[in-house]
mmCIF file of C-alpha atoms and ligand atoms in Angstrom:
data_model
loop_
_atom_site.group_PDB
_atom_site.id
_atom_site.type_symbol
_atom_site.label_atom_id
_atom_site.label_comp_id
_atom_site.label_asym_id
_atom_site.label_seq_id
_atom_site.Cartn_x
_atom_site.Cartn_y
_atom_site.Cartn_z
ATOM 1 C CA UNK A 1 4.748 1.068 10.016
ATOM 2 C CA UNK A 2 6.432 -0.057 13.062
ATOM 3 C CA UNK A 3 5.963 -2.890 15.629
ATOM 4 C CA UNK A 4 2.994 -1.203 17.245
ATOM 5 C CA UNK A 5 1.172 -1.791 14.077
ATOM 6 C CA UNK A 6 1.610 -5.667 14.194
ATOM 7 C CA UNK A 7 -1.836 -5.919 15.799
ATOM 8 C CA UNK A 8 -3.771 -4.226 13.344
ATOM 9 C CA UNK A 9 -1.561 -5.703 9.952
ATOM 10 C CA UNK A 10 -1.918 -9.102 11.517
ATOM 11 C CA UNK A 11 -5.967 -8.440 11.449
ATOM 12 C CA UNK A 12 -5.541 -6.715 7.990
ATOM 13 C CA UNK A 13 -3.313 -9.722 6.255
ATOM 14 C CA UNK A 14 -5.560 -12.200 8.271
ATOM 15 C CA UNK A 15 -8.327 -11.161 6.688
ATOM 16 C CA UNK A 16 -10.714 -13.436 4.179
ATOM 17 C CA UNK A 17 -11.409 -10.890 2.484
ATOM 18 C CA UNK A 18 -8.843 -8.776 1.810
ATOM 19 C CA UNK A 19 -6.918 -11.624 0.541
ATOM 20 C CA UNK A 20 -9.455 -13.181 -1.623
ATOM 21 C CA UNK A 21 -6.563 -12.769 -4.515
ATOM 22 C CA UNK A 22 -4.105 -14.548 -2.693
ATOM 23 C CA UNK A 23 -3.656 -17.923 -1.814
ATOM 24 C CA UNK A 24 -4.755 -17.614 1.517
ATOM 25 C CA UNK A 25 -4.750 -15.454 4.429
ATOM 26 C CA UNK A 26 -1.501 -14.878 6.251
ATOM 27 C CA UNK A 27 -0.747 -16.158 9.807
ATOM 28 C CA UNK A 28 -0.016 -13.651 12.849
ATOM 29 C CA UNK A 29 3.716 -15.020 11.826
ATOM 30 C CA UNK A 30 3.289 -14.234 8.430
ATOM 31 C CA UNK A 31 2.080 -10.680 9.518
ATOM 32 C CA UNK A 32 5.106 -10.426 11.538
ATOM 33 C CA UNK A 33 7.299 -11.266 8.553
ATOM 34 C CA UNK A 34 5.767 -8.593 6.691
ATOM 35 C CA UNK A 35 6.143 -5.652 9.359
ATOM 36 C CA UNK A 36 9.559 -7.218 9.892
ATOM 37 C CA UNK A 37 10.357 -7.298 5.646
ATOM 38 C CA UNK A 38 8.463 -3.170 5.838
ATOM 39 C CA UNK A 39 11.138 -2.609 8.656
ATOM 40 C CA UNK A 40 14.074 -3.744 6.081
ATOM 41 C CA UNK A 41 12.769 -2.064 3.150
ATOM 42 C CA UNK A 42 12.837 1.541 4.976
ATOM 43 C CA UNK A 43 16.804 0.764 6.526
ATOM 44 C CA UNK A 44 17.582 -0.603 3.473
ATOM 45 C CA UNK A 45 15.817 1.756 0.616
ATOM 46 C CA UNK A 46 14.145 4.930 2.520
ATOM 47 C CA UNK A 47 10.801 3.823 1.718
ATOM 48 C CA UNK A 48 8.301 0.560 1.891
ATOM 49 C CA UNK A 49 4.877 -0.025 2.993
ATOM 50 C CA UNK A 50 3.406 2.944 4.831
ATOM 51 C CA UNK A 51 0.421 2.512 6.903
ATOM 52 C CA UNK A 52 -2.555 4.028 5.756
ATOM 53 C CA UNK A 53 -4.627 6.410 8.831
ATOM 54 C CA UNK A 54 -7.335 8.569 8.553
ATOM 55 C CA UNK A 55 -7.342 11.718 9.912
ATOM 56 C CA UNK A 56 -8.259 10.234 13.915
ATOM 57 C CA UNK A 57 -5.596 8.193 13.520
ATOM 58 C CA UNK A 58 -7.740 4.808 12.809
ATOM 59 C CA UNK A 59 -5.913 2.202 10.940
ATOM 60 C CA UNK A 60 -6.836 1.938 6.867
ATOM 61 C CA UNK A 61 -4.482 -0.275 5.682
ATOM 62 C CA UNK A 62 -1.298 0.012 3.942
ATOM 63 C CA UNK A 63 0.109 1.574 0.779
ATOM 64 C CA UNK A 64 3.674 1.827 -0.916
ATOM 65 C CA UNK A 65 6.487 1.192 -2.615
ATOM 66 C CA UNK A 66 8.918 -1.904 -2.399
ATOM 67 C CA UNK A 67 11.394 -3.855 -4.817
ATOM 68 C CA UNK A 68 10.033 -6.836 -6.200
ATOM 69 C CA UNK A 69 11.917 -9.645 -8.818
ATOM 70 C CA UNK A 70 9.669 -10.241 -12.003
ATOM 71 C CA UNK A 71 10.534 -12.010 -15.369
ATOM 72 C CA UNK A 72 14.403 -11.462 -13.876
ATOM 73 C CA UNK A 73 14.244 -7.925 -13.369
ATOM 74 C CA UNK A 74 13.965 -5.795 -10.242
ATOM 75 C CA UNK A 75 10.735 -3.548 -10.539
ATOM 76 C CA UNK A 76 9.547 -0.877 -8.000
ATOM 77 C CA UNK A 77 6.026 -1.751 -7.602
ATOM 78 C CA UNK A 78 2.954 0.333 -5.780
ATOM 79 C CA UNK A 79 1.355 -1.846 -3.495
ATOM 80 C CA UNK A 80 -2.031 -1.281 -1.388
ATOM 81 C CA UNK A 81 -4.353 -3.533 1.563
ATOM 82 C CA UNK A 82 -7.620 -1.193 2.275
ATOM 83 C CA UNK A 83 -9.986 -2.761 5.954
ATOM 84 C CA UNK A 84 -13.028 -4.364 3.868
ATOM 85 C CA UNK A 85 -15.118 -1.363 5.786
ATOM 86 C CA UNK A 86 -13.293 1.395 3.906
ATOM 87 C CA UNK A 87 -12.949 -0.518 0.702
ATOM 88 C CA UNK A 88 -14.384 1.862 -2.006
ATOM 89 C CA UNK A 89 -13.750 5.497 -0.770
ATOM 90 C CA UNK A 90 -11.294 6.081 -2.714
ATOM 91 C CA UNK A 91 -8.424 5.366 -0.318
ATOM 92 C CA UNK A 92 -6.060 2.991 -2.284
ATOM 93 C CA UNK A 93 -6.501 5.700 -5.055
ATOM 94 C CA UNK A 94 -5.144 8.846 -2.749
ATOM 95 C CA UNK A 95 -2.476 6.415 -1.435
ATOM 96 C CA UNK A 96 -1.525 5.463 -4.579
ATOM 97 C CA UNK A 97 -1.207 8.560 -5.689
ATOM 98 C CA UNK A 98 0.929 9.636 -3.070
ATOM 99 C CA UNK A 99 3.467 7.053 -3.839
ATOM 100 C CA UNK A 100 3.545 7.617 -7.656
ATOM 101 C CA UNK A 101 4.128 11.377 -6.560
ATOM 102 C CA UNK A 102 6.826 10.073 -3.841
ATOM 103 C CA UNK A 103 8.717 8.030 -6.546
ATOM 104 C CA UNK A 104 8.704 10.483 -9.335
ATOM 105 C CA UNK A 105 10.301 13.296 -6.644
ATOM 106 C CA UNK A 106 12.950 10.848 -5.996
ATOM 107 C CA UNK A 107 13.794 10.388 -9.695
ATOM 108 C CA UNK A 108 12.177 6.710 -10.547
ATOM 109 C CA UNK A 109 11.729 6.399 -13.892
ATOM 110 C CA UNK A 110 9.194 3.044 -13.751
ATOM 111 C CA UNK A 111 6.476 2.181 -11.541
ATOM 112 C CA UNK A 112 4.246 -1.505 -11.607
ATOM 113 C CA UNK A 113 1.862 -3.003 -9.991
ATOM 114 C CA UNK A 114 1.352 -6.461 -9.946
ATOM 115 C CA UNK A 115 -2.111 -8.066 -9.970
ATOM 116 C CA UNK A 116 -4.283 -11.285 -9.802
ATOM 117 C CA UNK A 117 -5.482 -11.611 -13.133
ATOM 118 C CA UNK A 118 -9.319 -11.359 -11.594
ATOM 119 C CA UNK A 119 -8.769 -8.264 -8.878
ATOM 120 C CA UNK A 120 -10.244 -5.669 -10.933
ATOM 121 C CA UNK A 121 -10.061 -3.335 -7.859
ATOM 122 C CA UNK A 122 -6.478 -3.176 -7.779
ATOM 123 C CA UNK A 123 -6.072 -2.989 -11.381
ATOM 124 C CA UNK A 124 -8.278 0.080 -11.107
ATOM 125 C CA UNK A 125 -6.017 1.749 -8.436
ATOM 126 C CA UNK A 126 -3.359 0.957 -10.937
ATOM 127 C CA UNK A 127 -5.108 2.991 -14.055
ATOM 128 C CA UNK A 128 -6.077 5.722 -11.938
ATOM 129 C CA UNK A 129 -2.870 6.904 -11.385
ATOM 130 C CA UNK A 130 -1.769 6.584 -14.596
ATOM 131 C CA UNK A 131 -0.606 2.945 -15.466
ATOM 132 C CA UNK A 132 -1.837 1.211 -18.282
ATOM 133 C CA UNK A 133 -1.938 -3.060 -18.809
ATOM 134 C CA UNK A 134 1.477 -3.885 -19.717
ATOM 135 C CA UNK A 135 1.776 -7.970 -20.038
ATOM 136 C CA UNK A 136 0.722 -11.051 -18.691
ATOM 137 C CA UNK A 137 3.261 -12.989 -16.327
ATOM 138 C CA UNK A 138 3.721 -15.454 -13.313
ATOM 139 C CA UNK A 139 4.772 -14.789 -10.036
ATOM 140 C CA UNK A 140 5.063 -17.108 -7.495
ATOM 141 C CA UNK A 141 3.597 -19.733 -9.796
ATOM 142 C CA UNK A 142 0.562 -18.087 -10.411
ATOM 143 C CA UNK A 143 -0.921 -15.898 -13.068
ATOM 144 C CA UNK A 144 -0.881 -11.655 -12.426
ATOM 145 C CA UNK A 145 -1.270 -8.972 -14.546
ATOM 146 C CA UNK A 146 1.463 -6.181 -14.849
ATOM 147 C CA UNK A 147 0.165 -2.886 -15.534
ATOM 148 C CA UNK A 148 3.150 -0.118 -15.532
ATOM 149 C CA UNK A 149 3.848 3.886 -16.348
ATOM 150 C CA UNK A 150 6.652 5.849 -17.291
ATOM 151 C CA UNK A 151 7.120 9.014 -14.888
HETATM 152 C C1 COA B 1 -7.707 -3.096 -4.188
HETATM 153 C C2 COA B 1 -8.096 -2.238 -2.981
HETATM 154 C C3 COA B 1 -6.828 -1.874 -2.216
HETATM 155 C C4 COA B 1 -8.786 -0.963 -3.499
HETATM 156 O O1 COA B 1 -8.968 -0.113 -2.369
HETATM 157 P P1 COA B 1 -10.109 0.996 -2.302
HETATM 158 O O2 COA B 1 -9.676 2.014 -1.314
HETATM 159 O O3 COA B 1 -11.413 0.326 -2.090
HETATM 160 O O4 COA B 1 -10.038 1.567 -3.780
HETATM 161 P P2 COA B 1 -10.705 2.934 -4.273
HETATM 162 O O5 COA B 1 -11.869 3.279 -3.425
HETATM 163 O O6 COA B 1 -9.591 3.916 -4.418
HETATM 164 O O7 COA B 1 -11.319 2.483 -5.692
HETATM 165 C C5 COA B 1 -10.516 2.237 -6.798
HETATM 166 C C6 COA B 1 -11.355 1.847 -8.001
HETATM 167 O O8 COA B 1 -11.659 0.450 -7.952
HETATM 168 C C7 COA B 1 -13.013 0.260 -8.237
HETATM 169 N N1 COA B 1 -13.446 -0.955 -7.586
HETATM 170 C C8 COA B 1 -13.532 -1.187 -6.276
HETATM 171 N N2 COA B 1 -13.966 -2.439 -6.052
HETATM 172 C C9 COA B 1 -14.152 -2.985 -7.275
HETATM 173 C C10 COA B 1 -14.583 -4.260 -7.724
HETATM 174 N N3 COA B 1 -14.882 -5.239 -6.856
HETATM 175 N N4 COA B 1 -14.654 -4.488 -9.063
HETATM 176 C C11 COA B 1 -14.354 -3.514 -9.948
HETATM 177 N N5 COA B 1 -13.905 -2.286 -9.570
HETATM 178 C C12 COA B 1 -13.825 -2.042 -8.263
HETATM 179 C C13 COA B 1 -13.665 1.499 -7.704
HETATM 180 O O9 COA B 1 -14.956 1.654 -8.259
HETATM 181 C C14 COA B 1 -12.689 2.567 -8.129
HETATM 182 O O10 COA B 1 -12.796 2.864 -9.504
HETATM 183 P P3 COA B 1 -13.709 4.067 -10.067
HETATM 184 O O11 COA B 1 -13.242 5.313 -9.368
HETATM 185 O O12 COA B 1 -13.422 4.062 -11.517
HETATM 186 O O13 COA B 1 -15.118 3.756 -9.707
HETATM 187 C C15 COA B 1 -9.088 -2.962 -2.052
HETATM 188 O O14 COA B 1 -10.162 -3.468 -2.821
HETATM 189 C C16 COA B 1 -8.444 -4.095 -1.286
HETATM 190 O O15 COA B 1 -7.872 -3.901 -0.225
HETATM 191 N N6 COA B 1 -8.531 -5.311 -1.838
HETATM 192 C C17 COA B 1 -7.949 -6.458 -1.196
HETATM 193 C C18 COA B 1 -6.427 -6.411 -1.169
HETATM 194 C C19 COA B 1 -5.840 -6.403 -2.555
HETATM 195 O O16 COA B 1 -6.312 -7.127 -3.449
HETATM 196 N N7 COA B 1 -4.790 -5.594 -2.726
HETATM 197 C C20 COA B 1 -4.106 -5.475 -3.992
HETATM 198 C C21 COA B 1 -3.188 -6.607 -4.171
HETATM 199 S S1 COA B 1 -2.484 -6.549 -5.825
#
C-alpha cells in the first residue's frame, strides 16, 4: 500500500457495505489514517496491510498482518477488506493464506483474527486457514469474537 492507493482504500473503507460490522463507514480522513497507520506498520515491523490486486492490476482490497492490543496483550492478527463485487471468490481466503504462510516463515508462533460477533464471512476466512473459535471479548467497547491457531 502506498499513497497512490488512498483513492481506492478511501472508496473501500467508505463503503456501506463493506463495513456493515463496524460502526460506520470511515471518512476520506479516516482512510488516510489508515494508509498513513499501513505506512508505520511496514517502517516499524516489515509487514502490515498489503493491498490485494488481481492479476490486471485492479484493486481487491486489502489483506495482512498488524499488532493489535486485546484483553492486555499484544496479538498479531490477520486482517482482510474484499470490493463488495469480488466478495465470495475466494479472495480473503488466498490472502489469508498468504499471510498465515508469511508469519509462520518469519517464526510467529500465534495468529488471531478478531471478529464482529455476527460477520460469519470473516470468521470463515479465519477457519479456513486453520484457526479455530478461541473466546469471546470486547474491543473498542463492543463485542468480537477471537478465533486463533498455533503455527
Ligand atoms: C469477510 C470478507 C473479507 C470475505 O472475503 P471473500 O473474498 O468474499 O471471502 P471468500 O470468498 O474467501 O469466502 C470465505 C468464506 O466465507 C463464506 N461466506 C462469504 N460470505 C458469507 C456470508 N455472508 N455468510 C456466511 N458465510 C459467508 C464463503 O462461503 C466462504 O466459505 P466456504 O468456502 O466454506 O463457502 C468479505 O466478506 C468482506 O470484505 N467483508 C466486509 C469487511 C469485513 O467484514 N472484513 C473483516 C473484518 S473482521
Amino acid at each position: 500500500m502506498t499513497m497512490a492507493d488512498l483513492d481506492a482504500m478511501a472508496g473501500l473503507l467508505g463503503d456501506k457495505d463493506v463495513m456493515r460490522h463496524y460502526p460506520r463507514p470511515k471518512t476520506r480522513d479516516e482512510a488516510l489514517a489508515w494508509v498513513r497507520w499501513t505506512l508505520d506498520n511496514y517502517a516499524r515491523d516489515g509487514f502490515g496491510l498489503w493491498v490485494l490486486e488481481d492479476e490486471n492490476g485492479d484493486f481487491l482490497g486489502d489483506c495482512g498482518l498488524t499488532w493489535q492490543t486485546l484483553d492486555g496483550r499484544e496479538e498479531l492478527e490477520i486482517g482482510y477488506h474484499v470490493v463488495p463485487d469480488r466478495q465470495g471468490e475466494g479472495i480473503a481466503t488466498e490472502g489469508a493464506r498468504a499471510c498465515r504462510d508469511f508469519a509462520r516463515a518469519r517464526g510467529v508462533e500465534r495468529l488471531i483474527a478478531i471478529t464482529a460477533p455476527d460477520n460469519r464471512a470473516s470468521q470463515r476466512v479465519a477457519e479456513k486457514v486453520g484457526m479455530v473459535w478461541e473466546r469471546s471479548s470486547v474491543k473498542a467497547g463492543l463485542p468480537v469474537f477471537v478465533h486463533a491457531m498455533s503455527l
